C-alpha positions as MATLAB code, in Angstrom:
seq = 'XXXXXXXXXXXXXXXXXXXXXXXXXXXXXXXXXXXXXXXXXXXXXXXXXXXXXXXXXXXXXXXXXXXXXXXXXXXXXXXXXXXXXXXXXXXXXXXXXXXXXXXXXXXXXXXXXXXXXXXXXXXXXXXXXXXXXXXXXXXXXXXXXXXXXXXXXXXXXXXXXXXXXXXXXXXXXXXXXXXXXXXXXXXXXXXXXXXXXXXXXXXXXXXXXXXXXXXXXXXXXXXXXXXXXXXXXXXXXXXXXXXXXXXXXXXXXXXXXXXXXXXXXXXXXXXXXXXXXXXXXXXXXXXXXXXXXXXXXXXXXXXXXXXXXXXXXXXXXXXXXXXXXXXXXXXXXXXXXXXXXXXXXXXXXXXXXXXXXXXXXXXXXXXXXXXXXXXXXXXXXXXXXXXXXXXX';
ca = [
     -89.181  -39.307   16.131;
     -90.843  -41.155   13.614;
     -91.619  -45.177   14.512;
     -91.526  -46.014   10.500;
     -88.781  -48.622    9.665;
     -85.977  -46.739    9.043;
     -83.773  -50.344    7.920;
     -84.784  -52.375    4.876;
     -87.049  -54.845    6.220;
     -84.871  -57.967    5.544;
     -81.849  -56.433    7.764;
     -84.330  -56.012   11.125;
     -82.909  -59.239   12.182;
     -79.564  -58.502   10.731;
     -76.643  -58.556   13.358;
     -74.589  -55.408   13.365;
     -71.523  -55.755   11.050;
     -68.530  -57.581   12.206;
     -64.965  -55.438   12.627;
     -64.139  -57.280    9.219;
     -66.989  -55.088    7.568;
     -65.876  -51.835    8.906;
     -61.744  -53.028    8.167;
     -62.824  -54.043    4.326;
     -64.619  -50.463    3.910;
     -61.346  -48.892    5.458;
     -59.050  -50.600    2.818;
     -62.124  -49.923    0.176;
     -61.296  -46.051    1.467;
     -57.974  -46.198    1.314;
     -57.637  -47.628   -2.220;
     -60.069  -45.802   -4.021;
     -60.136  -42.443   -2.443;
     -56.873  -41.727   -0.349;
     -54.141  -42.019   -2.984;
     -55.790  -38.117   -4.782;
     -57.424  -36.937   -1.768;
     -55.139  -34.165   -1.103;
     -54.500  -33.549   -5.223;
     -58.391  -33.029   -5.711;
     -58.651  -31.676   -2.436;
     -56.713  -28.598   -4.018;
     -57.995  -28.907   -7.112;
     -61.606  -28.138   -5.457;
     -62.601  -31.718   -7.568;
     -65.180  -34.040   -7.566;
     -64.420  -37.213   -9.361;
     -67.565  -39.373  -11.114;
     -65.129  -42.028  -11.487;
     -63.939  -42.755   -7.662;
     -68.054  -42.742   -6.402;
     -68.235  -45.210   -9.512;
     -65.834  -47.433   -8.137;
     -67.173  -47.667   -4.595;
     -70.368  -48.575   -5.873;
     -69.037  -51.328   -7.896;
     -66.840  -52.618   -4.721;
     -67.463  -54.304   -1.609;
     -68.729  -53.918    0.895;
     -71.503  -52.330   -1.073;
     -71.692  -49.019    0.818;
     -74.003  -47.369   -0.820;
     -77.072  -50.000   -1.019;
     -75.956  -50.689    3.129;
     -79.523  -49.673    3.998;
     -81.692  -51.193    0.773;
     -83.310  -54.217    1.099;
     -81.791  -57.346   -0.525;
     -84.997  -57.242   -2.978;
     -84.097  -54.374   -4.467;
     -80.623  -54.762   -4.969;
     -78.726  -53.993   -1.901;
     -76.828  -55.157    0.924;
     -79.963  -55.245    3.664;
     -77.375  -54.407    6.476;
     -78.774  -52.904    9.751;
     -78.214  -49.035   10.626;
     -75.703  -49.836   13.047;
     -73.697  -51.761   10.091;
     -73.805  -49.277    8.222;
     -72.443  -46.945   10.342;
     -69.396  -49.273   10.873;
     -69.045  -48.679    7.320;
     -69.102  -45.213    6.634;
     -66.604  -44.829    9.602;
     -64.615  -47.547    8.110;
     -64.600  -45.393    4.860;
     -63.600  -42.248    6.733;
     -61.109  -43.679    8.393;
     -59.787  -45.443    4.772;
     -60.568  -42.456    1.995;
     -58.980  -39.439    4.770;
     -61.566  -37.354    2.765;
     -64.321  -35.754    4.511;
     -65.515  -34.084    1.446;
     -65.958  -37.618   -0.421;
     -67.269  -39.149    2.668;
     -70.065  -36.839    3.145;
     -71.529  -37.265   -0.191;
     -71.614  -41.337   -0.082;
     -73.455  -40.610    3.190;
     -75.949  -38.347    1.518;
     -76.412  -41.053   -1.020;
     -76.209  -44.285    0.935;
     -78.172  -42.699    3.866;
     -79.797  -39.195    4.158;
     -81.259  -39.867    0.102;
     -82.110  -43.260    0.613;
     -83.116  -44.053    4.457;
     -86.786  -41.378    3.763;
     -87.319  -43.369    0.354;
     -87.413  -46.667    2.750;
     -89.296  -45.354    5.209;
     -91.777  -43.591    3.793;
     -91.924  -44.282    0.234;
     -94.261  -46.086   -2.017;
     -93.169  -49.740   -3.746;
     -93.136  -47.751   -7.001;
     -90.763  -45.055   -5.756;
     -88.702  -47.485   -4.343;
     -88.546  -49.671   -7.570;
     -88.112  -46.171   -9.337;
     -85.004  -45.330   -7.252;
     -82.951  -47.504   -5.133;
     -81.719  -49.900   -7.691;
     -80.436  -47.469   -9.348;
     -79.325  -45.240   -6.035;
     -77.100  -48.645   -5.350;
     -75.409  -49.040   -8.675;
     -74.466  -45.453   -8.125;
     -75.980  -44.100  -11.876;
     -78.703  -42.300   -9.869;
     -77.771  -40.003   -7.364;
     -79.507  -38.359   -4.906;
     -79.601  -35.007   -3.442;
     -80.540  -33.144   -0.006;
     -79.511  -29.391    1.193;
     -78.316  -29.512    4.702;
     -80.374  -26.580    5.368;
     -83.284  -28.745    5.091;
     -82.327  -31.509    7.880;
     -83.050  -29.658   10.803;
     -86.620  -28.465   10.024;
     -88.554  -24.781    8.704;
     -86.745  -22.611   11.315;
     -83.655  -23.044    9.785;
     -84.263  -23.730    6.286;
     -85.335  -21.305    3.706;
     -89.054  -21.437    2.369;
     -89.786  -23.277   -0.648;
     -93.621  -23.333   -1.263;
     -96.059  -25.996   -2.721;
     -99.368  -25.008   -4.208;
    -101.515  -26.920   -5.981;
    -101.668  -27.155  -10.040;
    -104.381  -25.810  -11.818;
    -103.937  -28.686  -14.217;
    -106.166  -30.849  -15.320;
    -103.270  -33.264  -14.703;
    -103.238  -32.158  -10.848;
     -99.795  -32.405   -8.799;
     -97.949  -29.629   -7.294;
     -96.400  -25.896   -8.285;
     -93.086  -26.152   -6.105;
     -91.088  -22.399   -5.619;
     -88.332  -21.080   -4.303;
     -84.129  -21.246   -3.731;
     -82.435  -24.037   -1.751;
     -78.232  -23.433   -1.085;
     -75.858  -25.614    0.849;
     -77.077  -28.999   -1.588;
     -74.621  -31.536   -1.601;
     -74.783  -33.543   -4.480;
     -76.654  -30.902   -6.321;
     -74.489  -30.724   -9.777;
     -74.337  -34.773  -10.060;
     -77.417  -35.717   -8.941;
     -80.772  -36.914  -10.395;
     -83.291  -36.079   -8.206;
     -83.475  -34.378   -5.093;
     -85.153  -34.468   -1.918;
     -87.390  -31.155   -0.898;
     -89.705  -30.223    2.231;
     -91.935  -27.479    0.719;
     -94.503  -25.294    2.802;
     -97.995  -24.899    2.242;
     -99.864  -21.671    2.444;
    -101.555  -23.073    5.411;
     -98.465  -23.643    6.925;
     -98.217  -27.272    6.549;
     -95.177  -29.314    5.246;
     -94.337  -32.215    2.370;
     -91.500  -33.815    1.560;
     -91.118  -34.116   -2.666;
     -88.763  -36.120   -4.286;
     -88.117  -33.716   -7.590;
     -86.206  -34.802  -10.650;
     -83.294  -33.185  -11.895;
     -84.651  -32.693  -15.225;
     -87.997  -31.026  -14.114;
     -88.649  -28.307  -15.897;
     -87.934  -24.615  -14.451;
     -85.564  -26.568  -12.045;
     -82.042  -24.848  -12.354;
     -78.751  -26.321  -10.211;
     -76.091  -24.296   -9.842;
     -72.645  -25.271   -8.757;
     -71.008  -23.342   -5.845;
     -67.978  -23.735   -4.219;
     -68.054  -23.467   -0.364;
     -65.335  -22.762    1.510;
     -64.660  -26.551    2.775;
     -65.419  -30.046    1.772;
     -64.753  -29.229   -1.540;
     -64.390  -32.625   -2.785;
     -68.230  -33.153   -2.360;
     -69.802  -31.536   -5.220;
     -71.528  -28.612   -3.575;
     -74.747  -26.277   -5.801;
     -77.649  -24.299   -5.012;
     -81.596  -25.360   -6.429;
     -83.626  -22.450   -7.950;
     -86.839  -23.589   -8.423;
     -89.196  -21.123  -10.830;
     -92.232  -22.984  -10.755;
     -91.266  -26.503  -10.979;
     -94.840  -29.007  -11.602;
     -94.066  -31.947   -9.614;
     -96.556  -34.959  -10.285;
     -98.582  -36.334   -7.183;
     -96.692  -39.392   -7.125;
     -93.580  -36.681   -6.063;
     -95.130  -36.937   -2.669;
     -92.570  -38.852    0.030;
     -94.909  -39.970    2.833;
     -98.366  -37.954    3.442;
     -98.768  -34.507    2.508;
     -98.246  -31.991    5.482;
     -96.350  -35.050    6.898;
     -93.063  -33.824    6.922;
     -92.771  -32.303   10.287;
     -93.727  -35.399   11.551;
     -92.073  -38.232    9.565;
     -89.583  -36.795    7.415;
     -87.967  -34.101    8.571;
     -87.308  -35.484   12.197;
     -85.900  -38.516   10.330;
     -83.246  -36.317    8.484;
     -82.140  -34.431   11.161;
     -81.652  -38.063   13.040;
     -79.767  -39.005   10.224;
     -77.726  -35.738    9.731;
     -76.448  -36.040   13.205;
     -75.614  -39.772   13.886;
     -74.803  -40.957    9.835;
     -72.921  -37.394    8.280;
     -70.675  -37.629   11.758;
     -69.784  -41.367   11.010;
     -67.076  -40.905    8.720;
     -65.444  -37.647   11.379;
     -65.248  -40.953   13.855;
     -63.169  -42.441   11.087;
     -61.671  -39.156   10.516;
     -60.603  -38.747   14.165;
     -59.096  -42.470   14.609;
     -56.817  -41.454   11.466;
     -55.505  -38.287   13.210;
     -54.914  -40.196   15.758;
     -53.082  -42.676   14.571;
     -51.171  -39.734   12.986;
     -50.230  -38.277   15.689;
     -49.432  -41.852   17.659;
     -46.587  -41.923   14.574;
     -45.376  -38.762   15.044;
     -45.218  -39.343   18.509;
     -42.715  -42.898   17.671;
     -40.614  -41.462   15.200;
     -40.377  -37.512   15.569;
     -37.800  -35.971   17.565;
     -37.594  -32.433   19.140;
     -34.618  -31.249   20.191;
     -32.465  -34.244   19.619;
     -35.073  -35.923   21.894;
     -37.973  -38.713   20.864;
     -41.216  -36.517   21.379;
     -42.751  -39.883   22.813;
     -40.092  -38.821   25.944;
     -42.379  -35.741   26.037;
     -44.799  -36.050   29.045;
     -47.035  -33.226   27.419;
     -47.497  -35.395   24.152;
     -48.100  -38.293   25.477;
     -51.116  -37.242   27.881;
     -52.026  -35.301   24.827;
     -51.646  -38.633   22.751;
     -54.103  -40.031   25.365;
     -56.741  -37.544   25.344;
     -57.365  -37.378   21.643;
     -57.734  -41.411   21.513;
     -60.312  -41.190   24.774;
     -61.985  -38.506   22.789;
     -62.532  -40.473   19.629;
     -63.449  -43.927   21.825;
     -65.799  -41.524   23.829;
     -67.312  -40.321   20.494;
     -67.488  -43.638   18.567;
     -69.836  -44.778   21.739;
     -72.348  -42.063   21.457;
     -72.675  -42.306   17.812;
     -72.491  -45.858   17.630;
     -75.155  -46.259   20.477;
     -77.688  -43.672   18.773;
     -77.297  -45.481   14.882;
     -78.179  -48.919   17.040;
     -81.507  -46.956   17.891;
     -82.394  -46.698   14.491;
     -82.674  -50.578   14.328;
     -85.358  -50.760   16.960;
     -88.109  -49.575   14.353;
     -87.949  -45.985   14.845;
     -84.445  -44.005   15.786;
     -82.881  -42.508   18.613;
     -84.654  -39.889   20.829;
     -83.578  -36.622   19.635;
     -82.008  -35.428   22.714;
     -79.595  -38.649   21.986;
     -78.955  -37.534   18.581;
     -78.183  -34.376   19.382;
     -75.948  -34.691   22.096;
     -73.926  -37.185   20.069;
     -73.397  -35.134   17.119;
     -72.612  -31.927   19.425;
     -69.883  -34.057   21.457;
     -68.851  -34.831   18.014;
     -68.377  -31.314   16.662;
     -66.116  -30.827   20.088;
     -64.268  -33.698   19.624;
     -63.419  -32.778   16.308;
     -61.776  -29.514   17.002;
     -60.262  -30.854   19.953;
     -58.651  -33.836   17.907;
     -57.688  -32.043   14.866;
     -55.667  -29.403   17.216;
     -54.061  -32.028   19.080;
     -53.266  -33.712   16.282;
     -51.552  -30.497   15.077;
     -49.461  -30.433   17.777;
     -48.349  -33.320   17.800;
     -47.358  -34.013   13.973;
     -46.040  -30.829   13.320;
     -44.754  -29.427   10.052;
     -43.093  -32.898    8.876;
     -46.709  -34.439    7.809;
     -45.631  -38.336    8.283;
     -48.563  -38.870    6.079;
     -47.905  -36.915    3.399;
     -51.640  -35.896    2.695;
     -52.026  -32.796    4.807;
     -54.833  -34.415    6.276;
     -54.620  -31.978    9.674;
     -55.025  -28.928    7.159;
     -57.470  -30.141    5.652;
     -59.492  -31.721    8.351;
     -59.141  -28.248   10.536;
     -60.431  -26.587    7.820;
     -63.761  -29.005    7.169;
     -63.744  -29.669   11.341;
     -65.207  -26.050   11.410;
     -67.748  -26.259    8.864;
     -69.283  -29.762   10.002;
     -69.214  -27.991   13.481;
     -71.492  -25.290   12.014;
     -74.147  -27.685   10.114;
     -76.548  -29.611   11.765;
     -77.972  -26.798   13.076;
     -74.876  -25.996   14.814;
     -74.211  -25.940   18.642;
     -77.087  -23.724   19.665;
     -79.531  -25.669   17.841;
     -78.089  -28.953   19.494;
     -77.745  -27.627   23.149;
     -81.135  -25.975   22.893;
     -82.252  -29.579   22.008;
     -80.991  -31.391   25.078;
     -81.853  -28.355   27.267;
     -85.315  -28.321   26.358;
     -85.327  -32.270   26.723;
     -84.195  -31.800   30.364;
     -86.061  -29.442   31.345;
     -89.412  -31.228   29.931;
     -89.985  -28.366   27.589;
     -90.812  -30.805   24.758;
];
């Protein structure tokens, strides 16, 4: 893991956020995002205007992590995560969720570790205000092995800078965003991290629909050629597997699971309602022994999770990040939880939907395909194996 500042320099001292933080994100959520969630849910619809709101709102979510200086909040990692759970919990969209924390933290948190003051002046103001948005494919967060190749020669310019080719699927943000995040391979096997603008030329986006989140705006990069400028370069080149690309998959593991933790405490407080006010049989389903232990598990599952993930984002404020057996076992505890939640919480709501939103559908639905990312559970358990068996 990389020991580069990961916060904005003016938060290191910064406390984490106070419950009031994480309750005004939660009403932030549930104002501008929960009243459509399940309308553009079906619709398979991303909407410019809601991720324009946020950013105009506070807390400011999306600048959490940018220093003061450059127009942000300055808040500490561990802040932050308060407030992208606070937002889960609130919007009861995982699709929307996910792409505020590809913006507010997988797109910005490289750009303030290991960008230059004019890349930063380039891109965070405008990364707060929300009119620039940034992009990263979660195939590229957990390294080469599982990412497909994109290569970077050298330009036989005059002007210098770098020939960058190759497909990249699974980008979220890709069809709204401005420039993108890319780890390209070298012949010699070596790895940099470019930060490539949406209107390079011989860069082509093209929107896809996956099969869940489909309120994140989901594409796929095909790049024929694209000439990148040296100043492209995020950190050192051939520095990526060493600074960026163990900082991503940090990130993709502790900040993309925040918002399931807020996710998780609103199925549960589902399912706590359904267990009040349904009735099976004639009979309150609170009277029912079975639901209520199953009412108990799901909430010691989602306090259970909250500590892991909560405990790893604190890491990040100690200069460098959690180790990545910590990381790893939090999101992969968080994968299980979320099955486990989302089928209790089936259970116990039923077919009435006290809600209204269809937010167990939905969230059984999207609970499978955030199991499968971040490498997925092989990746994650090879990860702590090899960790405890001082394999490196």
């Amino acid at each position: 893991m990389t020991n580069s500042p990961v916060v904005a320099a003016d938060a290191v001292a910064t406390p984490p956020a106070p419950c009031s933080d994480a309750s005004a994100a939660r009403a932030l959520g549930a104002r501008v995002a929960r009243p459509t969630a399940a309308r553009r849910d079906h619709d398979r619809r991303w909407s410019p205007h809601l991720f324009a709101e946020l950013a105009a709102a506070e807390p400011g979510v999306l600048g959490a992590l940018v220093p003061r200086g450059l127009g942000g909040a300055g808040l500490s990692a561990a802040a932050t995560f308060d407030l992208l759970a606070g937002l889960g919990e609130g919007a009861r969209d995982p699709g929307f969720a996910l792409m505020v924390g590809v913006q507010a933290v997988l797109s910005t948190a490289p750009l303030r570790a290991f960008g230059t003051a004019d890349q930063q002046a380039r891109y965070l103001p405008g990364m707060v205000r929300g009119d620039r948005i940034g992009a990263v494919s979660l195939r590229q967060t957990q390294g080469a092995a599982l990412a497909p190749t994109i290569s970077a020669r050298r330009a036989e310019t005059p002007t210098g800078g770098w020939v960058l080719t190759g497909e990249l699927d699974l980008v979220a943000g890709a069809p709204v965003a401005h420039h993108f995040l890319i780890v390209a391979e070298h012949d010699d096997g070596a790895r940099t991290a470019f930060l490539v603008d949406g209107a390079a030329p011989g860069l082509l986006v093209v929107s896809t629909e996956p099969v869940a989140m489909p309120t994140c705006p989901w594409g796929r990069l095909v790049l024929g050629r694209v000439h990148v400028p040296d100043t492209a370069v995020l950190g050192a080149v051939g520095g990526a597997p060493t600074g960026t690309e163990p900082l991503l998959a940090a990130l993709d593991w502790v900040f993309t699971s925040a918002p399931w933790l807020g996710v998780l405490r609103a199925l549960t407080d589902d399912a706590r309602t359904a267990l009040r006010e349904r009735r099976v049989f004639g009979r309150p389903l609170a009277h029912d022994q079975s639901a209520r232990f199953t009412l108990a598990d799901l909430a010691a599952r989602v306090e259970l999770t909250h500590g892991l993930l909560r405990r790893a984002a604190r890491r990040f404020d100690t200069g460098g990040g959690p180790a990545r057996q910590d990381a790893a076992a939090a999101r992969l505890f968080t994968a299980a939880a979320a099955r486990t939640v989302v089928d209790g919480a089936a259970r116990l709501v039923g077919p009435d939907d006290p809600a209204g939103d269809h937010l167990v559908e939905r969230a059984h639905r999207d609970a499978r395909f955030f199991a499968e990312t971040g490498g997925g559970a092989a990746v994650l358990r090879a990860v702590i194996a090899s960790h405890h068996l001082d394999l490196g």
